Amino acid sequence: MDVTRKFAAINGAGVISVEEGPIPEPGAGEILIEVRASLISSGTELGGIKRRRENPGSSGPRAFGYQNAGDIIAKGEGCDEYQIGDSVACTGGGYALHATHACVPKNLSVPIPEGISYEEAAFNHLGATALHAIRRAQLEFGENVLVVGLGSVGQLTCQFAKLSGAHVMGLDRFPLRLQVAKETGADITVNAETEDPVEIAKKFTRGYGMDAAVMCFGGDGTEAFKQIALMMKKSPDMHIMGCVVIVGGASISHTFAASLGNLDVRSSARPGPGYHDKEYERGRDYPPVFVQWTTRRNLEETLRSAAEGKLKLKPLISHEFALDDAPEACEKIIQTPQETLGVILKP
């Protein structure tokens, strides 16, 4: 067995590199996988690169990544449900790295269903994050939903909203993202730079207004939020109603109470309960009667939907790079976001 691994890393100055280091040993409740594919998250992983480069720090290279897929080559105590050679999809910041090998807590991994490729399975974290956001929206069949920001999370949110029985409108400014969203299930897509989303939403909802909206982007979301408010449904006294779920790292500045009517603003954090709970991650589950949709169950449902042909993951892959070319792959995302969507790294 190899004793060293390669992994993608970022330093305090925003320089991306490929480094080498020892392969970790799995502890209790952990599995060691040989990685076959990983997915770069353009927002969470690369969103702060430009700021680092403008105000560089002195910290050395740090491994990054939080979603990959591969085969189990070793396991620690308490992982009897897994066998050496099992194919799994893994999540977790600091665990499911862009690397040749990764050591992951067992409850942050799920078996890959038959018929799902490693590349598709690498969407597990962003898929579970989108699914959790839809749960936070508490959609009902036939409701009208707006998804703002059609990166990978936005694309998956559109698909899960559609699978929930909603009528889905996607909003972005990049033609590639709009095209893919339309091809994978959104009822209508709108270019925020060349079209009037408010008027289109009015026609799309037949005058009812949006029941829910999901903001799937980071940065200053104030202007987008104000525009979303204009598209939401209204009560007879003209109070804004419905809910806005914020799944990206967006910030908003808005006066509440009378200025915002009775609109619910909900945060949707990560892929579900259990993430970052070290005891849960290594095997202690939550009572399902009280906490049904944990991180692991959201991961399972994401891959199950894909295996059943309901969730379309292959169209979300725009590029594939070798792990050794991770710096080039990341620069592609940073410099030309309009040309990329899901970018896969393969050792």
Short mmCIF file of N, CA and C in Angstrom, two decimals, residues 215 217-225 246 248-254:
data_model
loop_
_atom_site.label_atom_id
_atom_site.label_comp_id
_atom_site.label_asym_id
_atom_site.label_seq_id
_atom_site.Cartn_x
_atom_site.Cartn_y
_atom_site.Cartn_z
N MET A 215 -32.15 31.37 -2.11
CA MET A 215 -30.98 32.13 -2.55
C MET A 215 -29.76 31.22 -2.46
N PHE A 217 -26.41 31.66 -3.49
CA PHE A 217 -25.17 32.34 -3.85
C PHE A 217 -24.63 33.05 -2.62
N GLY A 218 -23.38 33.48 -2.69
CA GLY A 218 -22.76 34.18 -1.58
C GLY A 218 -22.58 35.66 -1.88
N GLY A 219 -22.02 36.39 -0.91
CA GLY A 219 -21.77 37.81 -1.11
C GLY A 219 -22.97 38.66 -0.69
N ASP A 220 -22.98 39.89 -1.16
CA ASP A 220 -24.06 40.82 -0.82
C ASP A 220 -25.32 40.47 -1.61
N GLY A 221 -26.34 40.03 -0.90
CA GLY A 221 -27.58 39.63 -1.56
C GLY A 221 -28.71 40.61 -1.37
N THR A 222 -28.40 41.84 -0.94
CA THR A 222 -29.46 42.80 -0.61
C THR A 222 -30.34 43.14 -1.81
N GLU A 223 -29.73 43.49 -2.93
CA GLU A 223 -30.52 43.88 -4.10
C GLU A 223 -31.33 42.70 -4.63
N ALA A 224 -30.72 41.52 -4.64
CA ALA A 224 -31.46 40.33 -5.08
C ALA A 224 -32.63 40.05 -4.15
N PHE A 225 -32.42 40.23 -2.85
CA PHE A 225 -33.48 39.99 -1.87
C PHE A 225 -34.64 40.97 -2.09
N ILE A 246 -32.15 30.98 2.64
CA ILE A 246 -30.81 31.38 2.23
C ILE A 246 -29.87 30.22 2.50
N GLY A 248 -26.88 29.84 0.41
CA GLY A 248 -25.54 30.34 0.14
C GLY A 248 -25.09 31.25 1.26
N GLY A 249 -23.86 31.71 1.19
CA GLY A 249 -23.34 32.58 2.24
C GLY A 249 -23.66 34.03 1.99
N ALA A 250 -24.88 34.32 1.58
CA ALA A 250 -25.26 35.69 1.27
C ALA A 250 -25.58 36.48 2.53
N SER A 251 -25.36 37.77 2.46
CA SER A 251 -25.76 38.68 3.53
C SER A 251 -26.79 39.64 2.97
N ILE A 252 -27.76 40.02 3.79
CA ILE A 252 -28.79 40.95 3.34
C ILE A 252 -28.96 42.06 4.38
N SER A 253 -29.34 43.23 3.90
CA SER A 253 -29.65 44.35 4.77
C SER A 253 -31.04 44.84 4.39
N HIS A 254 -31.99 44.68 5.30
CA HIS A 254 -33.38 45.05 4.99
C HIS A 254 -34.12 45.34 6.28
#
